[in-house]
Short mmCIF file of C-alpha atoms in Angstrom, two decimals:
data_model
loop_
_atom_site.label_atom_id
_atom_site.label_comp_id
_atom_site.label_asym_id
_atom_site.label_seq_id
_atom_site.Cartn_x
_atom_site.Cartn_y
_atom_site.Cartn_z
CA MET A 1 10.71 -8.93 13.44
CA ILE A 2 13.84 -10.10 11.97
CA SER A 3 14.27 -13.75 11.37
CA ASN A 4 17.55 -15.76 12.37
CA ASP A 5 16.78 -18.34 9.64
CA THR A 6 19.28 -18.35 6.67
CA ILE A 7 17.09 -18.06 3.60
CA VAL A 8 17.90 -18.81 -0.09
CA ALA A 9 16.23 -18.63 -3.16
CA LEU A 10 16.84 -17.90 -7.19
CA SER A 11 18.19 -14.39 -7.72
CA THR A 12 18.03 -14.52 -11.74
CA PRO A 13 14.69 -15.05 -14.10
CA PRO A 14 13.38 -18.76 -13.86
CA GLY A 15 14.20 -20.70 -17.24
CA ILE A 16 17.15 -21.76 -19.23
CA GLY A 17 19.99 -19.70 -19.32
CA ALA A 18 23.42 -19.48 -19.85
CA ILE A 19 24.15 -18.72 -15.71
CA GLY A 20 21.54 -18.81 -12.70
CA VAL A 21 22.53 -17.14 -9.57
CA ILE A 22 21.35 -18.66 -6.28
CA ARG A 23 21.40 -16.17 -3.11
CA LEU A 24 21.56 -16.94 0.41
CA SER A 25 21.69 -14.40 3.46
CA GLY A 26 21.70 -15.31 7.12
CA ILE A 27 24.04 -15.83 9.73
CA ASP A 28 24.76 -19.52 8.28
CA ALA A 29 24.70 -18.70 4.61
CA ILE A 30 28.81 -19.23 4.66
CA ARG A 31 28.67 -22.14 6.58
CA ILE A 32 26.04 -23.92 4.85
CA THR A 33 27.49 -23.10 1.34
CA ASN A 34 30.56 -24.54 2.75
CA ASP A 35 29.19 -27.65 3.87
CA VAL A 36 28.48 -28.42 0.11
CA PHE A 37 31.38 -26.48 -1.61
CA SER A 38 34.37 -28.39 -2.92
CA GLY A 39 37.40 -25.85 -3.44
CA LYS A 40 38.60 -23.41 -0.86
CA ASP A 41 37.50 -23.40 2.80
CA LEU A 42 35.16 -20.45 2.62
CA LEU A 43 34.87 -19.81 6.00
CA GLN A 44 38.36 -18.47 5.86
CA GLN A 45 38.18 -16.27 3.10
CA GLU A 46 37.67 -12.59 3.09
CA SER A 47 34.72 -10.39 2.23
CA HIS A 48 33.82 -9.59 -1.51
CA THR A 49 36.17 -12.54 -2.82
CA ILE A 50 34.90 -15.03 -5.44
CA HIS A 51 36.11 -18.48 -5.45
CA PHE A 52 35.99 -21.58 -7.95
CA GLY A 53 34.99 -24.73 -7.35
CA THR A 54 32.25 -27.48 -7.25
CA ILE A 55 29.00 -28.12 -5.52
CA LYS A 56 28.71 -31.42 -4.44
CA ASP A 57 25.88 -33.78 -2.92
CA GLY A 58 27.95 -36.43 -0.68
CA LYS A 59 30.46 -37.76 -3.68
CA GLN A 60 28.10 -36.87 -6.40
CA VAL A 61 29.26 -33.75 -8.44
CA ILE A 62 26.18 -31.38 -9.30
CA ASP A 63 27.94 -28.61 -11.13
CA GLU A 64 30.96 -26.30 -11.17
CA VAL A 65 30.44 -23.09 -9.88
CA LEU A 66 31.58 -19.75 -8.70
CA VAL A 67 30.73 -18.38 -5.21
CA SER A 68 30.86 -14.96 -4.30
CA LEU A 69 31.21 -14.15 -0.45
CA PHE A 70 30.00 -10.85 1.19
CA VAL A 71 30.59 -10.90 4.97
CA ALA A 72 28.32 -9.05 7.29
CA PRO A 73 27.59 -6.10 7.45
CA LYS A 74 29.13 -5.22 4.20
CA SER A 75 26.45 -6.87 2.22
CA TYR A 76 22.97 -6.04 0.63
CA THR A 77 21.11 -7.17 3.59
CA LYS A 78 23.85 -6.41 6.17
CA GLU A 79 24.01 -10.18 6.82
CA ASN A 80 26.38 -13.01 5.34
CA VAL A 81 25.44 -13.09 1.71
CA VAL A 82 26.43 -15.96 -0.71
CA GLU A 83 25.79 -15.86 -4.28
CA ILE A 84 26.27 -19.19 -6.35
CA SER A 85 26.75 -18.72 -9.99
CA CYS A 86 26.08 -21.83 -11.61
CA HIS A 87 24.83 -23.11 -15.20
CA GLY A 88 21.20 -21.79 -15.81
CA SER A 89 19.93 -25.80 -15.98
CA ASN A 90 16.42 -25.72 -14.32
CA TYR A 91 17.60 -29.30 -13.05
CA ILE A 92 21.13 -27.92 -11.72
CA ILE A 93 19.18 -24.88 -9.96
CA GLN A 94 16.59 -26.84 -8.33
CA GLN A 95 19.74 -29.54 -7.19
CA ILE A 96 21.60 -27.11 -5.78
CA ILE A 97 18.72 -25.20 -3.75
CA SER A 98 17.13 -28.48 -2.56
CA LEU A 99 20.70 -29.30 -1.35
CA LEU A 100 20.92 -25.97 0.70
CA ILE A 101 17.72 -26.26 1.83
CA LYS A 102 18.53 -29.79 3.09
CA LYS A 103 21.49 -28.43 4.91
CA GLY A 104 19.49 -26.12 6.64
CA ALA A 105 18.61 -23.13 4.67
CA THR A 106 14.65 -21.89 4.28
CA ALA A 107 13.10 -20.82 1.06
CA ALA A 108 12.86 -17.50 1.02
CA LYS A 109 9.62 -15.51 0.34
CA PRO A 110 8.75 -13.03 -2.29
CA GLY A 111 11.10 -9.95 -1.65
CA GLU A 112 12.41 -11.26 1.59
CA PHE A 113 16.16 -10.16 0.74
CA THR A 114 15.14 -6.51 0.20
CA LEU A 115 12.74 -6.87 3.46
CA ARG A 116 15.84 -7.88 5.57
CA ALA A 117 17.86 -5.05 4.03
CA PHE A 118 14.94 -2.73 5.15
CA LEU A 119 14.62 -3.99 8.56
CA ASN A 120 18.55 -4.30 9.12
CA GLY A 121 18.77 -0.66 7.99
CA SER A 122 20.80 -1.09 4.87
CA LEU A 123 17.43 0.65 2.97
CA ASP A 124 14.92 3.19 3.80
CA LEU A 125 11.40 2.45 3.16
CA SER A 126 11.61 4.56 -0.13
CA GLN A 127 14.74 2.88 -1.08
CA ALA A 128 13.19 -0.42 -0.78
CA GLU A 129 10.49 0.36 -2.97
CA ALA A 130 13.09 1.86 -5.88
CA VAL A 131 14.10 -1.58 -5.83
CA ALA A 132 11.07 -3.19 -7.21
CA ASP A 133 10.58 -0.21 -9.41
CA LEU A 134 14.15 -0.59 -10.85
CA ILE A 135 13.65 -3.97 -11.67
CA SER A 136 10.42 -3.41 -13.38
CA SER A 137 11.56 -0.57 -15.34
CA ASP A 138 11.10 -0.60 -18.92
CA SER A 139 12.10 2.63 -20.20
CA ALA A 140 14.70 5.48 -19.53
CA ALA A 141 12.38 7.84 -17.70
CA ALA A 142 11.05 4.94 -15.28
CA HIS A 143 14.95 3.54 -14.56
CA GLN A 144 16.16 7.33 -13.93
CA VAL A 145 13.16 7.76 -11.42
CA ALA A 146 14.35 4.47 -9.52
CA MET A 147 17.41 5.24 -9.64
CA ASN A 148 17.27 8.47 -8.22
CA GLN A 149 15.02 7.03 -5.37
CA LEU A 150 17.73 4.34 -4.75
CA ARG A 151 20.32 6.65 -4.17
CA GLY A 152 18.57 8.25 -1.65
CA GLY A 153 16.92 11.02 -3.70
CA PHE A 154 14.02 11.81 -1.56
CA SER A 155 15.20 10.19 1.74
CA ASN A 156 18.33 12.78 1.78
CA GLU A 157 16.05 15.52 1.42
CA LEU A 158 13.66 14.53 3.88
CA ASN A 159 16.16 13.64 6.53
CA VAL A 160 18.08 16.99 6.39
CA LEU A 161 14.57 18.90 6.94
CA ARG A 162 13.74 16.04 9.71
CA ASP A 163 17.06 17.19 11.36
CA GLN A 164 16.39 20.90 11.31
CA LEU A 165 13.01 20.35 12.89
CA ILE A 166 14.61 18.27 15.55
CA HIS A 167 16.94 20.95 16.36
CA PHE A 168 14.12 23.70 16.86
CA ALA A 169 12.10 21.43 18.95
CA SER A 170 15.21 20.70 21.15
CA MET A 171 15.67 24.47 21.36
CA ILE A 172 11.69 25.10 22.31
CA GLU A 173 11.90 22.26 25.08
CA LEU A 174 15.18 24.09 26.68
CA GLU A 175 13.19 27.36 26.35
CA LEU A 176 10.47 25.66 28.01
CA ASP A 177 12.87 24.47 30.84
CA PHE A 178 13.86 27.81 31.43
CA ALA A 179 10.45 29.55 31.04
CA GLU A 180 10.84 31.70 34.28
CA GLU A 181 14.14 33.31 32.89
CA ASP A 182 12.48 34.85 29.86
CA VAL A 183 15.10 33.59 27.42
CA GLU A 184 14.86 32.78 23.68
CA PHE A 185 16.69 30.01 22.28
CA ALA A 186 14.86 29.09 18.99
CA ASN A 187 14.79 31.91 16.52
CA ARG A 188 11.12 32.42 15.61
CA ASP A 189 11.66 33.60 12.07
CA GLN A 190 13.58 31.06 11.12
CA LEU A 191 11.49 28.20 12.43
CA GLN A 192 8.68 30.10 10.25
CA ALA A 193 11.14 29.84 7.18
CA LEU A 194 11.59 26.33 7.90
CA ILE A 195 7.93 25.52 8.05
CA VAL A 196 7.14 27.14 4.74
CA LYS A 197 9.78 25.32 3.08
CA ILE A 198 8.55 21.78 4.37
CA ASN A 199 5.08 22.42 3.07
CA GLY A 200 7.08 23.61 -0.04
CA VAL A 201 8.66 20.18 -0.14
CA ILE A 202 5.82 18.19 0.96
CA ASN A 203 3.33 19.78 -1.85
CA LYS A 204 6.33 18.98 -4.43
CA LEU A 205 6.37 15.54 -3.43
CA ILE A 206 2.89 15.13 -3.63
CA ARG A 207 2.64 16.48 -7.10
CA SER A 208 5.46 14.30 -8.04
CA PHE A 209 3.28 11.17 -7.22
CA GLU A 210 1.34 11.76 -10.09
CA LEU A 211 4.19 12.23 -12.76
CA GLY A 212 6.01 9.21 -11.26
CA ASN A 213 3.27 6.75 -11.49
CA VAL A 214 2.62 8.05 -15.05
CA ILE A 215 6.38 7.03 -15.62
CA LYS A 216 6.36 3.75 -14.24
CA THR A 217 3.02 2.54 -15.68
CA GLY A 218 2.76 4.55 -19.02
CA ILE A 219 1.00 7.56 -20.33
CA ASN A 220 -2.60 6.38 -21.14
CA THR A 221 -3.11 7.75 -24.48
CA VAL A 222 -6.47 7.30 -26.23
CA ILE A 223 -7.11 8.07 -29.98
CA ALA A 224 -10.87 9.00 -30.07
CA GLY A 225 -13.02 10.31 -32.57
CA ARG A 226 -15.94 9.33 -34.86
CA PRO A 227 -16.17 6.24 -37.33
CA ASN A 228 -13.95 6.59 -40.14
CA ALA A 229 -11.85 9.49 -38.67
CA GLY A 230 -8.40 7.41 -39.26
CA LYS A 231 -7.68 6.53 -35.69
CA SER A 232 -6.67 2.90 -36.64
CA THR A 233 -4.72 3.99 -39.22
CA LEU A 234 -3.01 6.82 -36.67
CA LEU A 235 -2.43 3.60 -34.45
CA ASN A 236 -0.43 1.38 -37.44
CA ALA A 237 1.11 4.18 -38.63
CA LEU A 238 2.77 4.99 -35.12
CA LEU A 239 3.36 1.47 -34.59
CA ASN A 240 4.53 1.15 -37.93
CA ASP A 241 2.61 -2.23 -38.02
CA ASP A 242 -0.44 -3.32 -39.01
CA ARG A 243 -1.98 -3.78 -35.87
CA ALA A 244 -5.62 -2.72 -36.41
CA ILE A 245 -7.83 -3.74 -38.94
CA VAL A 246 -8.49 -1.09 -41.37
CA SER A 247 -11.57 -0.59 -44.07
CA GLU A 248 -13.72 2.06 -45.25
CA ILE A 249 -16.68 0.59 -43.47
CA ALA A 250 -17.82 2.95 -40.72
CA GLY A 251 -17.59 0.90 -36.89
CA THR A 252 -14.67 -1.51 -38.04
CA THR A 253 -13.04 -1.32 -34.44
CA ARG A 254 -15.71 -2.34 -31.91
CA ASP A 255 -13.31 -3.20 -28.82
CA THR A 256 -10.26 -1.04 -27.78
CA ILE A 257 -6.90 -2.18 -28.90
CA GLU A 258 -3.55 -1.31 -26.65
CA GLU A 259 -0.28 -1.02 -27.73
CA VAL A 260 2.70 0.57 -25.82
CA LEU A 261 4.87 2.95 -27.72
CA ASN A 262 8.09 4.12 -26.20
CA ILE A 263 9.08 7.77 -27.43
CA GLY A 264 11.97 9.72 -25.89
CA GLY A 265 12.55 7.14 -23.18
CA ILE A 266 8.55 7.42 -21.98
CA ASN A 267 6.22 4.50 -22.35
CA PHE A 268 2.75 5.73 -23.96
CA ARG A 269 -0.24 3.47 -23.66
CA LEU A 270 -1.88 4.02 -26.95
CA ILE A 271 -5.49 2.91 -27.01
CA ASP A 272 -7.47 2.79 -30.00
CA THR A 273 -11.03 3.11 -29.48
CA ALA A 274 -14.52 2.27 -31.67
CA GLY A 275 -16.03 5.56 -33.49
CA ILE A 276 -18.26 7.83 -30.99
CA ARG A 277 -21.71 7.89 -32.81
CA GLU A 278 -25.25 6.72 -31.94
CA ALA A 279 -24.64 2.80 -32.11
CA THR A 280 -26.52 1.01 -34.33
CA ASP A 281 -26.35 -2.36 -32.56
CA ALA A 282 -25.75 -3.70 -29.05
CA ILE A 283 -22.37 -4.59 -29.90
CA GLU A 284 -21.30 -1.22 -31.11
CA ALA A 285 -22.90 0.29 -28.22
CA ILE A 286 -20.93 -1.70 -25.60
CA GLY A 287 -17.71 -0.37 -27.85
CA VAL A 288 -18.51 2.94 -27.50
CA GLU A 289 -19.41 3.08 -23.67
CA LYS A 290 -15.85 1.37 -23.52
CA THR A 291 -14.56 4.16 -25.62
CA MET A 292 -15.87 6.98 -23.07
CA GLN A 293 -14.49 4.76 -19.93
CA LYS A 294 -11.16 4.88 -21.47
CA ILE A 295 -11.33 8.63 -22.25
CA ASN A 296 -12.42 9.33 -18.70
CA GLN A 297 -9.00 7.21 -17.62
CA SER A 298 -6.65 8.85 -20.22
CA ALA A 299 -3.67 11.38 -19.54
CA LEU A 300 -3.56 12.27 -22.98
CA LEU A 301 -6.46 12.33 -25.28
CA VAL A 302 -5.87 12.61 -29.17
CA TYR A 303 -8.78 13.60 -31.07
CA LEU A 304 -8.86 12.75 -34.68
CA PHE A 305 -11.25 14.23 -36.95
CA ASP A 306 -11.89 13.91 -40.75
CA VAL A 307 -11.84 17.49 -41.68
CA VAL A 308 -13.41 17.06 -44.99
CA ASN A 309 -16.59 15.31 -43.90
CA LEU A 310 -17.28 17.15 -40.60
CA SER A 311 -18.63 20.85 -40.28
CA VAL A 312 -17.09 23.34 -37.73
CA SER A 313 -20.04 22.99 -35.51
CA GLU A 314 -19.82 19.25 -35.41
CA ILE A 315 -16.04 19.34 -34.66
CA LYS A 316 -16.61 22.07 -31.68
CA GLU A 317 -19.21 19.85 -30.43
CA ASP A 318 -17.01 16.60 -30.51
CA ILE A 319 -14.09 18.93 -28.59
CA ALA A 320 -16.59 20.10 -26.13
CA SER A 321 -18.04 16.68 -25.23
CA LEU A 322 -14.49 14.91 -24.97
CA GLN A 323 -12.65 17.43 -23.09
CA ARG A 324 -11.79 16.56 -19.43
CA PRO A 325 -10.65 18.74 -16.81
CA GLY A 326 -6.81 18.04 -16.00
CA VAL A 327 -6.62 15.84 -19.49
CA THR A 328 -4.35 17.10 -22.31
CA MET A 329 -5.95 17.15 -25.19
CA LEU A 330 -4.50 17.10 -28.91
CA ALA A 331 -6.80 17.87 -31.72
CA ILE A 332 -5.46 16.21 -35.24
CA ALA A 333 -7.39 17.23 -38.71
CA ASN A 334 -7.08 14.23 -40.76
CA LYS A 335 -7.01 14.82 -44.57
CA ILE A 336 -5.89 17.98 -44.77
CA ASP A 337 -4.58 18.13 -48.24
CA LEU A 338 -8.16 17.44 -49.35
CA SER A 339 -9.55 20.09 -47.51
CA SER A 340 -9.43 24.20 -47.94
CA ASN A 341 -7.52 26.53 -45.31
CA GLU A 342 -10.66 28.53 -44.59
CA SER A 343 -12.14 25.49 -42.79
CA LEU A 344 -9.26 25.23 -40.32
CA GLU A 345 -9.02 28.77 -39.48
CA GLU A 346 -13.20 29.02 -38.59
CA LEU A 347 -12.10 26.07 -35.57
CA ASP A 348 -10.67 28.85 -33.40
CA LEU A 349 -10.01 26.30 -30.74
CA PRO A 350 -9.43 26.76 -27.06
CA SER A 351 -5.84 27.90 -26.08
CA ASP A 352 -5.39 24.96 -23.89
CA ILE A 353 -5.86 22.32 -26.94
CA ILE A 354 -2.89 21.36 -29.00
CA PHE A 355 -3.75 21.52 -32.83
CA MET A 356 -2.11 19.69 -35.77
CA ALA A 357 -3.06 18.52 -39.04
CA ILE A 358 -1.91 15.46 -41.05
#
């Protein structure tokens, strides 16, 4: 149910900044703003115009501002919308919002502007979700997915198929009305082709969910292997930072260490883990258990092994125990400069495992 209240909230992030933007939406948004604005009569101004003036509480000037007007239905929410750009002082922002509430506005709930845009038909559900995704996007890939969805990428395709289905449904209903006439209005071959096409689109959307979720949240990339394989060294090298403690003592890493690395516009959540072996104490046992949990949750598993100190049978045993259905596995041979090529040739890894040496 759409509320008739005029809502107000800070649109820019909270905290001190150069500019703060306060947004109002509702039938009385322009009137309420006009009551506290000293400058032009906002009620007489055109939509999509900006006006300079001051916000006053009685005779007291709170701030000099720019007021942007968006007259319904030509606005984000399809209601009257006002955006007040003021100086980014927390005190000024709170004073203006309190004054607007005193004049009749109501504090907006989280997401209420987008909710009104959805309820008023400005956005469909897919586009409304894309607004939140766009705001929280922290990589080029996540930004591109959100922009495509916001522009109606999914909606447009589904609407075309929906219109075609409605057309065929109407043709079939027409046939039922003239059942005794033995006439055919709906082409059965075209209907069957449309159903096959719709199934294909639906399956494509189902498959795209996993990819979209990975792009939004980042690819869980677990670095696993035996103690002293060089996992923490690899993490530090990828991050170009001494994020993990490195030493020659086996079992130095007891807990998981997580960092985000952006590669080609996609976030990889790198997770350094405790070395996999028979634990020597209770704390290390917990670390190994957490390692296995992270491996089960991974989308990309980087198995790092010491090619000098491990035999071919031990490497194959590790790979067999670490492989998971649907998880891409990358096997990296460390200390290759100290090893012979013959040992690598004996590995004969499965074709679905990506292999490299460092």
